[in-house]
Short mmCIF file of C-alpha atoms in Angstrom, two decimals:
data_model
loop_
_atom_site.label_atom_id
_atom_site.label_comp_id
_atom_site.label_asym_id
_atom_site.label_seq_id
_atom_site.Cartn_x
_atom_site.Cartn_y
_atom_site.Cartn_z
CA MET G 1 0.00 0.00 0.00
CA LEU G 2 2.81 2.44 0.82
CA GLY G 3 4.63 2.06 -2.50
CA LEU G 4 6.66 5.12 -3.47
CA LEU G 5 6.49 6.75 -0.03
CA ARG G 6 7.94 3.62 1.60
CA THR G 7 10.72 3.49 -1.00
CA LEU G 8 11.77 7.05 -0.13
CA SER G 9 11.85 6.42 3.63
CA GLN G 10 13.76 3.13 3.25
CA SER G 11 16.29 4.78 0.93
CA ARG G 12 17.00 7.54 3.41
CA ALA G 13 17.50 5.00 6.21
CA ILE G 14 19.83 2.83 4.13
CA ASN G 15 21.63 5.34 1.90
CA GLY G 16 21.25 8.65 3.70
CA ASP G 17 19.49 9.89 0.56
CA ALA G 18 15.75 9.57 -0.04
CA PHE G 19 16.12 9.28 -3.83
CA GLU G 20 19.28 7.17 -4.07
CA SER G 21 17.46 3.83 -4.39
CA LEU G 22 15.31 5.15 -7.24
CA SER G 23 18.36 6.68 -8.94
CA ILE G 24 20.21 3.34 -8.81
CA LEU G 25 17.15 1.45 -10.06
CA ILE G 26 16.76 3.81 -13.03
CA LYS G 27 20.50 3.80 -13.82
CA ASN G 28 20.44 -0.01 -13.97
CA ASN G 29 17.41 -0.01 -16.28
CA ARG G 30 18.16 2.75 -18.79
CA LYS G 31 16.04 1.15 -21.52
CA ALA G 32 12.90 1.37 -19.38
CA ASP G 33 10.29 3.93 -20.40
CA VAL G 34 8.29 3.87 -17.17
CA LEU G 35 8.65 2.94 -13.53
CA VAL G 36 5.49 1.46 -12.04
CA THR G 37 4.71 1.69 -8.34
CA ASN G 38 1.75 2.87 -6.29
CA LEU G 39 0.72 5.95 -4.32
CA LEU G 40 -1.49 4.82 -1.46
CA PHE G 41 -4.27 2.68 -3.00
CA ARG G 42 -3.75 3.59 -6.66
CA PRO G 43 -1.16 2.77 -9.34
CA LEU G 44 1.50 5.41 -10.04
CA ILE G 45 3.08 5.51 -13.49
CA ILE G 46 6.40 7.41 -13.47
CA PHE G 47 7.71 8.35 -16.92
CA LEU G 48 11.46 8.25 -17.46
CA LYS G 49 11.89 9.52 -21.02
CA PRO G 50 11.52 13.07 -22.44
CA LYS G 51 9.22 11.89 -25.26
CA TYR G 52 6.54 10.98 -22.70
CA TYR G 53 7.07 14.01 -20.53
CA ARG G 54 6.55 16.36 -23.47
CA ILE G 55 3.07 14.94 -24.08
CA PHE G 56 2.28 14.63 -20.38
CA MET G 57 2.87 18.36 -19.94
CA GLN G 58 0.68 19.22 -22.90
CA GLN G 59 -2.20 17.27 -21.33
CA TYR G 60 -2.07 19.01 -17.94
CA GLN G 61 -5.77 19.93 -18.14
CA ASP G 62 -6.66 16.20 -17.97
CA TYR G 63 -5.27 15.78 -14.44
CA SER G 64 -5.76 16.98 -10.89
CA LYS G 65 -2.86 17.15 -8.43
CA PHE G 66 -2.26 14.76 -5.56
CA PRO G 67 -2.68 16.73 -2.28
CA MET G 68 0.80 16.31 -0.78
CA ILE G 69 -0.06 18.70 2.06
CA VAL G 70 -3.11 17.05 3.61
CA ASP G 71 -4.35 20.12 5.49
CA LYS G 72 -6.70 21.68 2.92
CA ARG G 73 -6.68 25.01 4.74
CA LEU G 74 -3.19 25.81 3.45
CA ILE G 75 -2.61 25.68 -0.32
CA SER G 76 -5.44 23.68 -1.92
CA LYS G 77 -6.91 26.88 -3.41
CA GLY G 78 -3.56 28.37 -4.43
CA MET G 79 -2.02 28.34 -7.89
CA LEU G 80 0.16 25.30 -7.20
CA MET G 81 -2.81 22.98 -6.65
CA GLU G 82 -5.73 24.60 -8.51
CA GLY G 83 -6.72 23.61 -12.04
CA GLY G 84 -9.04 24.57 -14.87
CA ALA G 85 -10.53 28.05 -15.14
CA LYS G 86 -9.47 29.04 -11.62
CA TRP G 87 -5.80 28.23 -12.26
CA LYS G 88 -5.87 30.14 -15.58
CA GLN G 89 -7.35 33.14 -13.78
CA GLN G 90 -4.69 33.02 -11.07
CA ARG G 91 -1.86 32.65 -13.57
CA SER G 92 -3.20 35.62 -15.53
CA LEU G 93 -3.44 37.82 -12.45
CA LEU G 94 0.08 37.00 -11.28
CA GLY G 95 1.90 36.52 -14.57
CA ALA G 96 3.08 40.11 -15.03
CA HIS G 97 4.69 40.14 -11.57
CA PHE G 98 6.99 37.26 -12.52
CA GLU G 99 8.26 38.62 -15.82
CA TYR G 100 12.04 39.13 -15.83
CA ASN G 101 11.78 42.86 -16.61
CA LYS G 102 9.60 43.30 -13.53
CA LEU G 103 11.68 41.08 -11.27
CA ILE G 104 14.93 42.98 -11.86
CA ASN G 105 13.36 45.87 -9.93
CA LEU G 106 13.67 43.65 -6.85
CA ILE G 107 17.45 43.32 -7.18
CA PRO G 108 18.35 46.26 -4.86
CA MET G 109 16.03 44.90 -2.17
CA ILE G 110 17.49 41.37 -2.48
CA ASN G 111 21.00 42.88 -2.13
CA ASP G 112 19.93 44.72 1.00
CA VAL G 113 18.29 41.71 2.66
CA ALA G 114 21.17 39.34 1.85
CA GLN G 115 23.87 41.76 3.00
CA ARG G 116 22.08 42.54 6.26
CA LYS G 117 21.40 38.90 7.10
CA LEU G 118 24.97 37.82 6.27
CA THR G 119 26.81 40.56 8.19
CA ASN G 120 28.48 39.52 11.44
CA LEU G 121 26.99 36.06 11.74
CA PRO G 122 27.17 35.08 15.42
CA ASN G 123 28.76 31.64 15.00
CA SER G 124 31.14 29.89 12.62
CA ILE G 125 29.05 26.71 12.50
CA PHE G 126 25.28 26.65 11.96
CA PRO G 127 22.83 25.17 9.43
CA VAL G 128 22.91 26.94 6.06
CA MET G 129 19.17 26.35 5.70
CA ASN G 130 18.50 28.69 8.63
CA ILE G 131 20.20 31.70 7.08
CA ALA G 132 19.05 30.82 3.55
CA SER G 133 15.38 30.56 4.51
CA SER G 134 15.63 33.73 6.58
CA ILE G 135 16.86 35.62 3.49
CA THR G 136 14.42 34.07 1.01
CA GLY G 137 11.52 34.42 3.44
CA GLU G 138 12.04 38.14 3.90
CA VAL G 139 12.53 38.66 0.16
CA VAL G 140 9.22 36.94 -0.59
CA LEU G 141 7.37 38.89 2.09
CA ARG G 142 8.72 42.24 0.93
CA ALA G 143 8.33 41.49 -2.78
CA PHE G 144 4.82 40.14 -2.78
CA PHE G 145 3.19 41.35 0.41
CA GLY G 146 4.79 44.71 1.18
CA GLU G 147 6.77 46.21 4.02
CA ASP G 148 3.97 45.98 6.61
CA ILE G 149 3.54 42.22 6.24
CA ALA G 150 7.32 41.82 5.99
CA GLN G 151 7.40 42.72 9.70
CA LEU G 152 5.15 39.75 10.45
CA SER G 153 6.32 37.41 13.19
CA LEU G 154 4.84 34.14 14.35
CA ASN G 155 4.91 33.91 18.13
CA GLY G 156 8.04 36.03 18.11
CA GLN G 157 9.75 33.85 15.50
CA ASP G 158 10.99 34.67 12.02
CA PRO G 159 8.12 33.34 9.86
CA SER G 160 10.55 31.74 7.40
CA GLN G 161 11.82 29.49 10.20
CA CYS G 162 8.23 28.44 10.95
CA VAL G 163 7.66 27.62 7.29
CA THR G 164 10.88 25.58 7.18
CA GLN G 165 9.82 23.68 10.30
CA LEU G 166 6.36 23.11 8.92
CA ILE G 167 7.53 21.78 5.54
CA THR G 168 10.20 19.58 7.13
CA ARG G 169 7.69 18.08 9.57
CA PHE G 170 5.12 17.51 6.83
CA GLY G 171 7.71 15.89 4.61
CA GLN G 172 8.98 13.60 7.33
CA LEU G 173 5.45 12.51 8.20
CA ILE G 174 4.55 11.90 4.55
CA THR G 175 7.70 10.04 3.54
CA GLU G 176 9.00 8.49 6.77
CA SER G 177 6.09 7.70 9.08
CA LYS G 178 4.50 4.38 8.12
CA LEU G 179 1.64 4.96 10.58
CA PHE G 180 0.88 8.41 9.17
CA GLN G 181 0.96 7.02 5.62
CA ILE G 182 -1.58 4.33 6.52
CA LYS G 183 -3.80 6.79 8.42
CA ARG G 184 -3.57 9.27 5.57
CA ALA G 185 -4.57 6.59 3.03
CA LEU G 186 -7.62 5.64 5.09
CA LEU G 187 -8.68 8.99 6.53
CA GLU G 188 -7.35 11.58 4.04
CA GLU G 189 -7.62 15.10 5.58
CA LYS G 190 -9.33 13.70 8.70
CA VAL G 191 -5.92 12.35 9.73
CA PHE G 192 -5.54 15.44 11.96
CA SER G 193 -8.93 15.12 13.68
CA LEU G 194 -9.43 11.36 14.17
CA PHE G 195 -7.09 9.77 16.75
CA PRO G 196 -4.30 12.34 16.20
CA ARG G 197 -0.89 11.70 17.73
CA LYS G 198 1.06 14.49 19.42
CA ILE G 199 3.19 15.19 16.32
CA GLU G 200 0.01 15.55 14.24
CA LYS G 201 -1.61 17.82 16.83
CA ASP G 202 1.50 20.00 16.99
CA LEU G 203 1.65 20.29 13.20
CA TYR G 204 -2.02 21.20 12.95
CA GLU G 205 -1.55 23.83 15.63
CA LEU G 206 1.48 25.30 13.83
CA ASN G 207 -0.66 25.55 10.67
CA THR G 208 -3.42 27.28 12.64
CA VAL G 209 -1.04 29.85 14.11
CA MET G 210 0.36 30.68 10.69
CA LEU G 211 -3.10 30.94 9.14
CA ASP G 212 -4.36 33.25 11.89
CA HIS G 213 -1.36 35.58 11.58
CA MET G 214 -1.61 35.72 7.80
CA LYS G 215 -5.37 36.38 7.97
CA LYS G 216 -4.82 39.32 10.30
CA ALA G 217 -2.10 40.78 8.09
CA ILE G 218 -4.24 40.48 4.94
CA GLN G 219 -7.28 41.94 6.71
CA SER G 220 -5.20 44.89 7.88
CA ARG G 221 -4.10 45.61 4.30
CA MET G 222 -7.66 45.18 3.05
CA ASP G 223 -8.97 47.73 5.57
CA LYS G 224 -6.42 50.27 4.29
CA LEU G 225 -7.48 49.75 0.66
CA LYS G 226 -11.28 49.45 1.01
CA ASP G 227 -12.02 53.05 0.08
CA CYS G 228 -9.34 53.26 -2.60
CA LYS G 229 -10.67 52.92 -6.17
CA ASP G 230 -7.29 53.37 -7.89
CA ILE G 231 -4.89 51.00 -6.16
CA VAL G 232 -1.25 51.19 -7.22
CA HIS G 233 -0.05 47.61 -7.69
CA LYS G 234 3.09 47.67 -5.58
CA ASP G 235 3.04 43.93 -4.84
CA TYR G 236 1.12 40.71 -5.42
CA LEU G 237 -1.31 41.28 -2.56
CA ASP G 238 -2.38 44.64 -3.99
CA VAL G 239 -3.22 42.94 -7.30
CA TYR G 240 -5.53 40.46 -5.62
CA LEU G 241 -7.10 42.92 -3.22
CA ASP G 242 -7.73 45.44 -6.01
CA VAL G 243 -9.66 42.80 -7.98
CA TYR G 244 -11.45 41.53 -4.89
CA LEU G 245 -12.52 44.97 -3.65
CA ASN G 246 -13.23 46.75 -6.95
CA LYS G 247 -13.67 44.29 -9.83
CA ASN G 248 -14.81 40.95 -8.42
CA ASP G 249 -18.23 41.17 -10.04
CA GLN G 250 -16.42 40.97 -13.39
CA MET G 251 -14.50 37.81 -12.46
CA ASN G 252 -15.66 34.36 -13.50
CA PRO G 253 -15.20 32.53 -11.20
CA PRO G 254 -15.13 35.18 -8.44
CA ILE G 255 -12.24 35.50 -5.99
CA THR G 256 -12.83 34.63 -2.33
CA GLU G 257 -11.02 35.76 0.81
CA ASP G 258 -10.00 32.14 1.46
CA GLU G 259 -8.40 32.00 -2.00
CA ILE G 260 -6.42 35.18 -1.27
CA LEU G 261 -5.19 33.63 1.99
CA GLN G 262 -4.21 30.30 0.42
CA GLN G 263 -2.60 31.98 -2.58
CA SER G 264 -0.51 34.02 -0.16
CA ILE G 265 0.59 30.91 1.71
CA THR G 266 1.33 29.12 -1.59
CA LEU G 267 3.62 31.92 -2.74
CA TYR G 268 5.32 32.09 0.64
CA PHE G 269 5.85 28.31 0.80
CA ALA G 270 7.17 28.07 -2.75
CA GLY G 271 9.26 31.23 -2.67
CA THR G 272 10.93 30.52 0.66
CA GLU G 273 11.56 26.78 0.72
CA THR G 274 12.62 26.05 -2.85
CA THR G 275 15.18 28.85 -3.22
CA ALA G 276 16.55 28.27 0.29
CA ASN G 277 17.06 24.60 -0.63
CA LEU G 278 18.98 25.54 -3.76
CA VAL G 279 21.21 27.96 -1.83
CA THR G 280 21.83 25.31 0.84
CA THR G 281 22.79 22.69 -1.76
CA ALA G 282 25.05 25.20 -3.52
CA CYS G 283 26.87 26.05 -0.27
CA TYR G 284 27.42 22.36 0.45
CA PHE G 285 28.88 21.65 -2.99
CA LEU G 286 31.09 24.75 -2.75
CA ALA G 287 32.40 23.62 0.64
CA GLU G 288 32.98 20.13 -0.74
CA ASN G 289 34.83 21.42 -3.85
CA GLN G 290 37.37 24.02 -2.68
CA HIS G 291 38.92 24.48 -6.14
CA LEU G 292 35.50 25.16 -7.65
CA GLN G 293 34.67 27.55 -4.81
CA GLU G 294 37.80 29.56 -5.54
CA GLU G 295 37.04 29.61 -9.28
CA VAL G 296 33.51 30.90 -8.71
CA TYR G 297 34.73 33.41 -6.09
CA GLN G 298 37.32 34.83 -8.49
CA GLU G 299 34.66 35.30 -11.16
CA ILE G 300 32.50 37.23 -8.68
CA LEU G 301 35.43 39.49 -7.76
CA GLY G 302 36.25 40.09 -11.42
CA VAL G 303 32.68 40.87 -12.49
CA LEU G 304 31.91 43.17 -9.56
CA ASN G 305 35.34 44.86 -9.79
CA GLY G 306 35.16 46.34 -6.30
CA GLU G 307 31.44 47.17 -6.32
CA GLN G 308 29.34 45.87 -3.44
CA ILE G 309 25.86 46.15 -4.95
CA ILE G 310 25.08 43.41 -7.47
CA THR G 311 23.15 44.69 -10.49
CA ALA G 312 21.23 43.06 -13.35
CA LYS G 313 24.26 43.61 -15.59
CA HIS G 314 26.50 41.84 -13.09
CA LEU G 315 24.10 38.89 -12.98
CA GLN G 316 24.23 38.55 -16.76
CA ASN G 317 28.03 38.27 -16.59
CA LEU G 318 28.21 35.77 -13.73
CA GLN G 319 28.40 32.81 -16.10
CA LYS G 320 30.22 30.47 -13.72
CA VAL G 321 27.83 31.23 -10.88
CA THR G 322 24.90 30.48 -13.19
CA GLY G 323 26.48 27.27 -14.49
CA PHE G 324 27.25 26.14 -10.96
CA LEU G 325 23.66 26.69 -9.79
CA MET G 326 22.31 24.79 -12.78
CA GLU G 327 24.64 21.90 -11.95
CA CYS G 328 23.29 21.94 -8.38
CA LEU G 329 19.78 21.66 -9.78
CA ARG G 330 20.88 18.86 -12.10
CA LEU G 331 22.55 16.78 -9.39
CA LYS G 332 20.20 17.54 -6.50
CA PRO G 333 17.03 19.09 -7.96
CA VAL G 334 14.71 20.75 -5.46
CA ALA G 335 11.92 18.74 -7.10
CA PRO G 336 13.39 15.42 -8.39
CA MET G 337 9.81 14.44 -9.15
CA LEU G 338 6.83 16.62 -9.92
CA ILE G 339 3.69 16.64 -7.81
CA SER G 340 1.88 13.46 -8.83
CA LYS G 341 -1.22 14.05 -10.93
CA GLN G 342 -4.40 11.98 -11.04
CA ALA G 343 -5.98 11.23 -14.41
CA GLN G 344 -9.53 12.57 -14.71
CA LYS G 345 -10.36 10.24 -17.62
CA ASP G 346 -8.96 7.24 -19.48
CA LEU G 347 -6.19 8.39 -21.83
CA TYR G 348 -3.00 7.43 -23.62
CA ILE G 349 0.45 9.00 -23.40
CA LYS G 350 1.93 7.67 -26.61
CA ASP G 351 1.69 3.89 -26.19
CA ILE G 352 1.06 3.90 -22.42
CA PHE G 353 -2.55 3.57 -21.27
CA ILE G 354 -3.53 5.55 -18.17
CA LYS G 355 -6.80 4.61 -16.49
CA LYS G 356 -9.01 7.24 -14.85
CA GLY G 357 -7.98 7.59 -11.22
CA TRP G 358 -4.39 6.43 -11.70
CA TYR G 359 -1.52 8.71 -10.74
CA VAL G 360 1.11 9.90 -13.23
CA ASN G 361 4.48 11.56 -12.63
CA TYR G 362 7.84 12.29 -14.27
CA MET G 363 11.26 11.61 -12.74
CA VAL G 364 13.40 14.70 -13.33
CA LEU G 365 16.42 12.81 -11.97
CA SER G 366 16.08 10.04 -14.56
CA ASN G 367 17.70 12.06 -17.35
CA ALA G 368 19.52 14.79 -15.42
CA GLN G 369 22.10 12.17 -14.45
CA ASN G 370 22.01 10.13 -17.66
CA LYS G 371 25.26 10.04 -19.66
CA LYS G 372 23.17 9.91 -22.85
CA TYR G 373 22.45 13.60 -22.22
CA PHE G 374 25.25 14.68 -19.87
CA SER G 375 28.78 13.34 -20.24
CA ASN G 376 30.33 12.33 -16.92
CA PRO G 377 26.94 13.01 -15.25
CA LYS G 378 28.11 12.75 -11.62
CA LYS G 379 30.69 15.51 -12.11
CA ILE G 380 29.95 19.20 -11.52
CA ASP G 381 30.75 20.79 -14.88
CA ILE G 382 29.86 24.47 -15.00
CA THR G 383 30.98 24.73 -18.63
CA ARG G 384 27.83 22.94 -19.81
CA TRP G 385 25.82 26.15 -19.41
CA LYS G 386 25.38 29.56 -21.00
CA SER G 387 25.08 32.68 -18.85
CA ASP G 388 21.28 32.62 -19.20
CA GLY G 389 21.07 29.15 -17.66
CA THR G 390 20.44 27.24 -20.91
CA LEU G 391 22.57 24.34 -22.13
CA LYS G 392 25.34 25.04 -24.63
CA ASP G 393 24.67 21.75 -26.42
CA SER G 394 21.57 22.47 -28.51
CA ASN G 395 21.31 18.78 -29.45
CA ILE G 396 20.16 17.80 -25.95
CA ASP G 397 16.40 17.32 -25.78
CA PRO G 398 15.11 20.34 -23.77
CA PHE G 399 12.70 18.01 -21.93
CA ALA G 400 15.62 15.91 -20.66
CA PHE G 401 16.27 18.43 -17.88
CA VAL G 402 13.32 20.37 -16.49
CA PRO G 403 14.12 21.49 -12.92
CA PHE G 404 11.28 24.06 -13.09
CA SER G 405 8.91 21.77 -15.00
CA ALA G 406 7.81 22.84 -18.49
CA GLY G 407 4.80 23.63 -20.61
CA GLY G 408 1.78 25.63 -19.49
CA ARG G 409 2.21 24.76 -15.81
CA ASN G 410 5.91 25.45 -15.46
CA CYS G 411 7.21 27.18 -12.34
CA ILE G 412 6.09 30.81 -12.46
CA GLY G 413 8.87 31.81 -10.05
CA GLN G 414 11.90 30.30 -11.81
CA TYR G 415 13.42 33.66 -12.84
CA LEU G 416 13.10 35.00 -9.30
CA ALA G 417 14.65 31.83 -7.87
CA LEU G 418 17.73 32.15 -10.09
CA ILE G 419 18.12 35.92 -9.59
CA GLU G 420 17.87 35.52 -5.84
CA SER G 421 20.16 32.47 -5.69
CA LYS G 422 22.88 34.18 -7.74
CA ILE G 423 22.82 37.24 -5.50
CA VAL G 424 22.80 35.26 -2.24
CA ILE G 425 25.59 32.87 -3.30
CA SER G 426 27.67 35.82 -4.53
CA LYS G 427 27.15 37.68 -1.25
CA ILE G 428 28.05 34.59 0.77
CA LEU G 429 31.33 34.05 -1.11
CA MET G 430 32.21 37.74 -0.93
CA ASN G 431 31.99 37.52 2.86
CA TYR G 432 32.84 33.92 3.81
CA LYS G 433 34.95 30.95 2.83
CA LEU G 434 32.97 27.73 3.20
CA LYS G 435 34.39 24.44 4.43
CA LEU G 436 32.81 21.13 5.37
CA ASN G 437 32.30 20.51 9.06
CA GLU G 438 34.46 17.44 9.63
CA LYS G 439 32.45 16.49 12.72
CA ILE G 440 29.45 15.59 10.55
CA ILE G 441 30.06 12.00 9.45
CA ARG G 442 26.96 11.34 7.34
CA THR G 443 25.30 13.71 4.90
CA GLU G 444 21.53 13.24 4.66
CA TRP G 445 19.44 14.24 1.65
CA ILE G 446 15.81 14.07 2.70
CA ALA G 447 12.41 14.26 1.02
CA LYS G 448 10.41 16.96 2.76
CA ILE G 449 7.86 18.52 0.45
CA THR G 450 10.98 19.41 -1.51
CA TYR G 451 14.29 17.51 -1.66
CA GLY G 452 17.46 18.71 -0.03
CA LEU G 453 19.87 18.50 2.86
CA SER G 454 18.64 17.85 6.36
CA ASN G 455 18.97 20.88 8.62
CA GLN G 456 22.39 20.14 10.19
CA ASP G 457 25.67 21.99 10.72
CA TYR G 458 27.31 20.68 7.54
CA ILE G 459 29.40 23.79 6.89
CA THR G 460 31.82 26.05 8.72
CA TRP G 461 31.77 29.78 7.89
CA GLU G 462 35.15 31.51 7.86
CA ALA G 463 35.02 35.29 7.46
CA ARG G 464 37.17 36.60 4.60
#
């Protein structure tokens, strides 16, 4: 019954890496087109070849997404999980805010947040994820919710730390707790209300605290804008509140306050956790590869040429930084698999029949580490990439490596993630030399909601 989820938990216990067992299985069966397992009570068909993925992405309207986060109060009505007309409406409302020409206006703010958070760190050894999520969390709050909500705290804590805790706990329950997996299969969202254990009660309470704080912050902004008929769209929240307060009678379907809340949480989850994971992975690989760290550091010094503020022009010239981040995504993608999707009708993907109700997915890792597409695939090779993050080899099937998904439902925040990651990594190397903490014997790559390092003191920070 546990299928894929059990495989991930067993792999972490045995290999210290949730996806290692699947990676080995795929490597040893390169001719296979699909991997067949199950997700709870239903079959799960995982495609391994780009030719299937291309069609799968084109058929996105024929599927609904598997609710990884069981608590439907959080993100079920946000853009990540919605479908059909509602998803198209949400994408249309938000699309302009994620265009590159709009995002570069955030660069000074990202510089400021990163520099402030990285100045005079109190200790030489601490988890990278803590500082990374603190930076990305504040950037997301300031970029999409404004300065007033950026001051939000949850019970006196930095909200990004709460989000990191929440996602880690959810992920560990979903992928590592056999009892939770069985309860979840039988009870679905009632898992938190029927015979809850302490860990489930605590998680539900953490969700409730976050929801209550976010509701209050959104209501406060709404009260300020209620009598304003010409709202200047300074951030994402203004866009939604303008439509809700002034134009909702023109919307089909209409926007609800619950949707605004869950869309806010969706953006905060996605914008904080994913980018922080990439930065954490990048720091680990830099600490592990001292020669590469020095090469990337020297490029940063050369491109900035004594300047402290990183600009859009600098980012365009940081080719080695870009190539390095793309290699991090190739070797340890934040999302090695997509969110599983459930077929809403019987259909074919090329020659593979998918029955209504079955789950379908694509293994990003299956080709990202395949020597058919990437020579010496286990090696970090920053020369594979152009400065814009695309592959130099135009003969490689573009669907062979899709760290941000592809097609109509690709990641809307991919440009922001790369802009932010390049600035944060550059700021870190300008201020610190990274080394592995020799006291940590075993490195653990875990499946939370995303995939990345466990939150341990893997790295020592030596001020330059």
